[in-house]
XYZ file of C-alpha atoms in Angstrom:
464
model
C 121.257 111.302 102.880
C 121.587 107.824 101.424
C 125.105 106.355 101.542
C 124.547 103.377 99.237
C 126.962 102.987 96.361
C 125.618 103.039 92.779
C 126.137 99.286 92.557
C 124.105 98.705 95.722
C 121.325 100.983 94.437
C 121.137 99.034 91.171
C 121.079 95.714 93.067
C 118.178 96.978 95.169
C 116.268 98.123 92.070
C 116.909 94.726 90.440
C 114.739 93.144 93.143
C 111.671 94.881 91.733
C 112.408 95.920 88.136
C 113.499 93.591 85.341
C 116.038 94.872 82.817
C 116.517 98.591 82.040
C 120.158 98.603 83.180
C 120.910 101.982 81.553
C 118.072 103.725 83.414
C 119.031 102.125 86.721
C 122.677 103.151 86.304
C 121.685 106.751 85.504
C 119.460 107.209 88.542
C 122.026 105.468 90.777
C 124.767 107.843 89.635
C 122.481 110.877 90.076
C 121.667 109.748 93.594
C 125.295 109.123 94.500
C 126.295 112.525 93.122
C 123.849 114.075 95.548
C 125.599 112.320 98.416
C 128.999 113.381 97.069
C 127.972 117.030 96.879
C 126.878 116.928 100.540
C 130.355 115.709 101.570
C 132.116 118.774 100.174
C 133.653 121.188 102.684
C 133.234 124.301 100.569
C 129.743 125.776 100.968
C 130.056 127.708 97.725
C 130.936 124.504 95.864
C 127.924 122.763 97.421
C 125.641 125.474 96.100
C 127.203 125.426 92.648
C 126.827 121.667 92.097
C 123.214 121.136 91.080
C 121.630 117.724 90.415
C 121.596 116.514 86.799
C 117.965 115.975 85.898
C 116.993 112.832 83.990
C 114.685 112.343 81.000
C 113.426 108.760 80.595
C 112.167 107.828 77.144
C 110.231 104.607 76.707
C 106.810 103.170 75.971
C 104.269 102.595 78.710
C 104.706 99.659 81.057
C 108.505 99.281 80.791
C 109.286 100.487 84.335
C 109.761 104.278 84.225
C 107.468 105.106 87.134
C 108.500 102.033 89.131
C 112.182 103.027 88.984
C 111.441 106.491 90.372
C 109.053 105.187 93.041
C 111.420 102.485 94.300
C 114.283 104.969 94.269
C 112.420 107.360 96.564
C 111.474 104.552 98.967
C 115.070 103.397 99.067
C 116.528 106.759 100.037
C 113.526 107.812 102.176
C 113.408 111.138 100.357
C 110.349 113.328 99.806
C 108.916 112.103 96.507
C 105.912 113.095 94.447
C 104.674 111.848 91.085
C 102.754 114.349 88.994
C 101.190 114.194 85.544
C 102.351 117.034 83.314
C 98.956 117.003 81.585
C 97.185 118.161 84.765
C 98.778 121.588 84.637
C 97.824 124.621 82.597
C 99.436 127.928 81.795
C 98.925 130.663 84.399
C 95.631 132.436 83.716
C 93.746 129.305 82.593
C 91.538 126.952 84.587
C 93.559 124.128 86.109
C 96.442 123.545 88.487
C 99.454 125.827 88.312
C 102.912 124.230 88.289
C 103.963 125.792 91.612
C 101.570 123.376 93.319
C 104.178 120.677 92.530
C 106.560 122.234 95.052
C 103.766 122.866 97.561
C 102.857 119.176 97.382
C 106.516 118.215 97.791
C 106.792 120.422 100.895
C 103.636 118.793 102.284
C 105.121 115.330 101.712
C 108.372 116.372 103.379
C 106.541 117.699 106.454
C 104.616 114.420 106.785
C 107.853 112.422 106.580
C 109.725 114.510 109.167
C 106.719 114.646 111.486
C 106.221 110.865 111.407
C 109.949 110.422 112.106
C 109.760 112.760 115.121
C 106.589 111.059 116.360
C 108.340 107.686 116.333
C 111.119 109.130 118.508
C 108.712 110.230 121.266
C 106.399 107.192 121.276
C 107.941 105.725 124.441
C 107.470 108.941 126.431
C 103.981 109.419 124.961
C 103.013 105.880 126.031
C 103.948 106.691 129.654
C 101.923 109.896 129.557
C 98.962 108.066 128.004
C 99.052 105.542 130.841
C 98.906 108.372 133.417
C 95.886 109.858 131.650
C 94.086 106.507 131.724
C 94.784 106.269 135.453
C 93.418 109.810 135.908
C 90.143 108.627 134.338
C 89.956 105.392 136.317
C 91.082 106.895 139.641
C 89.970 110.537 139.710
C 91.783 112.854 142.085
C 89.960 113.429 145.410
C 87.996 116.646 145.698
C 89.521 119.249 147.979
C 87.632 119.738 151.237
C 85.830 123.080 151.508
C 86.772 125.106 154.606
C 83.817 126.597 156.488
C 84.594 130.319 157.039
C 82.060 130.595 159.929
C 83.810 127.787 161.723
C 87.032 129.778 161.750
C 85.220 132.972 162.892
C 83.509 131.296 165.806
C 86.540 129.209 166.738
C 85.216 125.918 165.518
C 87.391 122.778 165.954
C 86.956 121.503 162.381
C 90.508 122.495 161.363
C 92.217 119.485 162.898
C 89.624 117.062 161.500
C 89.876 118.597 157.993
C 93.667 118.356 158.137
C 93.477 114.689 159.102
C 91.023 113.984 156.250
C 93.222 115.803 153.725
C 96.181 113.646 154.802
C 94.215 110.401 154.614
C 92.634 111.077 151.204
C 95.905 111.425 149.231
C 97.229 108.236 150.834
C 94.108 106.324 149.816
C 94.234 107.933 146.385
C 97.862 106.948 145.821
C 97.230 103.401 147.052
C 94.222 103.020 144.738
C 96.176 104.492 141.813
C 99.104 102.080 142.259
C 96.709 99.128 142.577
C 95.060 100.153 139.276
C 98.468 100.676 137.666
C 99.453 97.060 138.404
C 96.190 95.801 136.934
C 96.646 98.058 133.903
C 100.195 96.865 133.244
C 99.051 93.247 133.620
C 96.551 93.836 130.789
C 93.467 93.122 132.903
C 91.666 96.330 131.922
C 92.134 96.207 128.141
C 88.436 95.497 127.439
C 87.064 97.732 130.194
C 84.923 100.647 128.901
C 85.828 104.122 130.107
C 84.636 107.621 129.193
C 87.418 109.893 127.972
C 87.711 113.529 126.913
C 89.744 114.088 123.734
C 90.349 116.919 121.284
C 88.078 117.172 118.259
C 90.442 117.438 115.291
C 87.836 118.277 112.647
C 89.157 121.371 110.847
C 86.911 123.909 109.144
C 86.657 123.312 105.433
C 87.319 126.199 103.067
C 86.186 124.621 99.812
C 85.640 127.875 97.937
C 89.407 128.468 97.725
C 90.335 124.996 96.550
C 90.711 125.669 92.836
C 93.282 126.947 90.387
C 96.020 129.254 91.636
C 94.047 130.048 94.810
C 94.643 126.564 96.229
C 97.669 127.726 98.246
C 95.652 130.673 99.572
C 92.893 128.271 100.574
C 95.341 126.163 102.616
C 96.671 129.225 104.403
C 93.208 130.587 105.238
C 92.166 127.169 106.499
C 95.203 127.040 108.822
C 94.595 130.586 110.092
C 90.945 129.855 110.883
C 91.930 126.551 112.513
C 94.469 128.256 114.790
C 92.010 131.033 115.765
C 89.191 128.682 116.677
C 89.266 127.352 120.267
C 90.107 123.689 120.679
C 86.962 121.608 120.892
C 86.751 118.553 123.116
C 84.358 115.653 122.919
C 83.581 112.756 125.202
C 83.793 109.194 123.938
C 83.188 105.821 125.518
C 85.941 103.467 124.428
C 87.903 100.498 125.711
C 91.136 101.069 127.634
C 93.047 99.642 124.666
C 91.514 102.195 122.291
C 91.938 105.013 124.839
C 95.647 104.251 125.088
C 96.086 104.714 121.334
C 94.100 107.973 121.292
C 95.935 109.403 124.299
C 99.299 108.308 122.927
C 98.641 110.124 119.640
C 97.642 113.309 121.472
C 100.623 113.237 123.819
C 103.065 112.491 120.995
C 101.791 115.518 119.044
C 102.305 117.704 122.137
C 105.909 116.491 122.465
C 106.776 117.366 118.851
C 107.770 120.946 118.085
C 106.045 121.675 114.769
C 108.176 124.781 114.122
C 111.311 122.629 114.158
C 109.561 120.018 112.019
C 108.617 122.518 109.307
C 112.068 124.105 109.340
C 113.748 120.734 108.897
C 111.153 119.589 106.334
C 111.838 122.587 104.104
C 115.584 121.816 104.186
C 114.943 118.140 103.402
C 112.669 119.055 100.483
C 115.254 121.474 99.094
C 118.239 119.098 99.347
C 116.698 115.630 98.937
C 113.352 116.129 97.177
C 112.575 114.113 94.044
C 109.875 115.151 91.569
C 108.746 112.643 88.935
C 107.162 114.448 85.976
C 105.232 111.817 84.070
C 103.694 112.222 80.584
C 106.110 115.047 79.731
C 105.718 114.149 76.057
C 102.039 115.188 76.191
C 103.041 118.843 76.657
C 105.569 118.729 73.801
C 104.525 120.452 70.581
C 103.443 117.889 67.997
C 105.227 119.660 65.174
C 102.298 121.740 63.963
C 102.689 125.509 63.837
C 100.214 127.971 65.235
C 97.573 125.547 66.563
C 95.847 126.373 69.850
C 96.920 123.056 71.357
C 100.582 123.773 70.667
C 100.294 127.226 72.231
C 98.778 125.720 75.412
C 101.498 123.043 75.599
C 104.268 125.602 75.173
C 102.713 127.650 77.963
C 102.896 124.709 80.390
C 106.538 124.102 79.418
C 107.378 127.770 80.015
C 105.778 127.586 83.465
C 107.630 124.359 84.352
C 110.941 125.832 83.215
C 111.575 128.250 86.155
C 110.928 125.519 88.718
C 113.292 123.085 87.003
C 115.939 125.794 86.449
C 115.810 126.897 90.060
C 113.472 129.371 91.686
C 111.822 130.078 95.038
C 108.240 128.948 95.568
C 106.187 130.258 98.479
C 104.453 127.539 100.491
C 102.578 127.692 103.769
C 105.740 126.347 105.425
C 107.895 129.133 104.036
C 109.881 129.689 100.835
C 111.270 126.544 99.155
C 114.208 126.812 96.750
C 114.077 124.358 93.864
C 117.754 124.611 92.803
C 118.770 121.237 94.295
C 115.557 119.258 93.791
C 116.065 116.290 91.450
C 113.586 116.212 88.555
C 112.992 112.959 86.683
C 110.803 113.388 83.602
C 109.359 110.504 81.619
C 107.364 110.046 78.470
C 106.625 107.568 75.683
C 107.266 110.119 72.895
C 105.176 108.142 70.378
C 103.719 111.114 68.514
C 106.437 113.603 69.464
C 110.146 113.527 70.236
C 112.332 115.112 72.942
C 113.474 117.784 70.478
C 109.850 119.025 70.335
C 110.233 120.360 73.880
C 111.277 124.008 74.090
C 115.114 124.261 73.955
C 115.437 125.737 77.445
C 113.581 122.791 78.973
C 115.617 120.271 76.968
C 118.776 121.793 78.403
C 117.574 121.242 81.966
C 117.412 117.463 81.411
C 120.992 116.656 80.394
C 120.796 112.920 81.140
C 118.759 111.054 78.498
C 117.911 107.406 79.066
C 116.035 105.270 76.571
C 114.215 102.331 78.118
C 114.014 99.236 75.956
C 110.827 97.388 75.070
C 110.193 94.119 76.892
C 110.541 90.754 75.144
C 109.442 87.221 76.036
C 112.388 86.544 78.372
C 111.697 89.802 80.226
C 108.068 88.820 80.697
C 109.114 85.436 82.129
C 111.397 87.145 84.620
C 108.712 89.707 85.557
C 106.300 86.861 86.314
C 108.677 85.063 88.671
C 111.796 86.964 89.803
C 110.897 90.300 91.516
C 109.932 90.351 95.178
C 106.481 91.558 94.144
C 106.240 89.232 91.106
C 102.726 88.781 89.729
C 102.660 85.010 90.217
C 103.747 85.433 93.861
C 100.919 87.930 94.334
C 98.267 85.603 92.914
C 99.559 82.658 94.956
C 99.254 84.760 98.108
C 95.754 85.944 97.185
C 94.521 82.398 96.504
C 96.248 81.230 99.676
C 93.760 83.287 101.700
C 91.041 80.931 100.390
C 93.128 77.852 101.242
C 94.026 77.280 97.565
C 97.541 76.034 96.807
C 98.189 77.537 93.362
C 101.049 76.123 91.299
C 102.348 77.332 87.917
C 104.428 75.015 85.732
C 107.400 76.310 83.715
C 105.550 75.534 80.478
C 102.584 77.663 81.612
C 104.864 80.588 82.416
C 106.522 80.252 78.969
C 103.106 80.233 77.319
C 101.924 83.308 79.240
C 105.097 85.247 78.399
C 104.832 84.351 74.703
C 101.146 85.284 74.592
C 101.792 88.670 76.269
C 104.595 89.377 73.819
C 102.448 88.410 70.795
C 99.457 90.518 71.873
C 101.743 93.502 72.509
C 103.226 93.145 69.022
C 99.864 92.812 67.265
C 98.007 95.507 69.247
C 99.136 98.460 71.340
C 102.379 97.789 73.223
C 101.520 98.427 76.872
C 104.555 96.609 78.246
C 104.349 94.641 81.489
C 100.797 95.861 82.129
C 99.709 93.294 79.521
C 100.569 90.566 82.031
C 98.005 91.961 84.493
C 95.188 91.655 81.974
C 96.253 88.191 80.820
C 96.561 86.791 84.361
C 93.223 88.294 85.394
C 91.554 86.615 82.409
C 93.413 83.355 83.073
C 92.364 83.113 86.735
C 88.902 84.662 86.408
C 86.979 81.394 86.938
C 89.290 80.239 89.733
C 88.932 83.558 91.568
C 85.148 83.335 91.324
C 84.869 79.675 92.429
C 87.744 79.627 94.978
C 85.596 79.787 98.180
C 83.494 76.784 97.045
C 86.241 74.531 95.654
C 86.822 71.178 97.374
C 90.104 70.531 95.544
C 92.556 72.925 97.164
C 95.586 72.158 94.989
C 95.305 73.804 91.564
C 97.997 73.326 88.920
C 98.165 75.848 86.080
C 99.894 74.110 83.159
C 100.142 74.844 79.451
C 96.844 73.087 78.695
C 95.091 75.161 81.381
C 96.452 78.391 79.855
C 95.451 77.451 76.304
C 91.966 76.419 77.384
C 91.343 79.566 79.445
C 92.747 81.903 76.804
C 91.717 79.965 73.694
C 89.433 82.709 72.365
C 92.216 85.259 72.568
C 94.708 82.989 70.854
C 92.313 82.109 68.024
C 90.603 85.446 67.425
C 93.000 88.377 67.495
C 90.182 90.796 66.596
C 88.441 89.964 69.860
C 91.674 90.185 71.843
C 92.170 93.841 71.113
C 88.964 94.595 73.003
C 89.621 92.147 75.868
C 93.288 92.883 76.454
């Protein structure tokens, strides 16, 4: 469980997301409340305190998804992002909402398993080395005793005993000599033939749709466990063999029953589900239309999971009572009150994300650790190009993005991606052939490259 204070969580989010202080504060408090509930001594109180789910309201491109994604990375919690529009009411073609929890359990198992695998890597590396030595220095074959020699009193016993004593000594000496060479890295490029497990599982594609998808996973696992382990021979370098053997040995050292048991607990207590496009399943205000009936059906199916229920997965039952749900939507054509009342009540924390202005765009271009300008400088750097942006060019880009958003559809910070791609299109194409490796992007460069967009707004709506 993450022990960062709300202030520290907000500071970490500030490194990647510009503005949206209210949303950052809300998710930081929700996260800290989770930690607080785990510190309580009373088990009954722990069970009673459920996470306060969050509903983010804001237009596209203002940072809703990024906040949730960075939050999950920060706390190393099982996290999945799902689109509410992908689900249908039970009985119709499409994914059922319980697959959300099955996917979360799958993510949790992967996280716990990778954590356990890291813990045993050192031991697995030693075992992998022994297996390489077994290939390079095979064990001596046992001498076959002649039964007729014993019957007729032959004198081969003493000679066989001497040979059996000499062979292990030679074998051990040869093995240690190879070990020294192996540790010195002299065999890394040497080709050897190894025998490894074939991990190709049988595919059960016929069960992969609709509400049968969970059944398909289970049948696939059952068939996989019943089938005998297949082995195949491969000729690889010692370096590659070490990696393959280390993976196999690490998997043998990890107890998957313990992993799944812990993963289910982690999913139940620390899981985060990000429900995007929740506004698309809200009724648009019309009465009796087929679309509204279908949307209400999806909301009714989501409701039990958000309220708290038990979902059967192939790893066992998963309780959803303490999973944190973060829903987000633009709510352009609908409003939060169009959701069914029961679902509204399960998202008590409402956060409205503000639209981005020119100053926000300037900061997005330069401040975050993954700022767009930093990304393009790094990309051009691979071609030996030293790309430099002047302050005036950044001002011009921010103003242009803001103007295009105001005149056409407001797609938030995503507008900067399209503008920068158009701005650097010629440079990206000609970069490998350029003799001048220092390129300065100033205001004149921006206006020249984007002149058509600035002059003709009718064209810009199709380009950007």
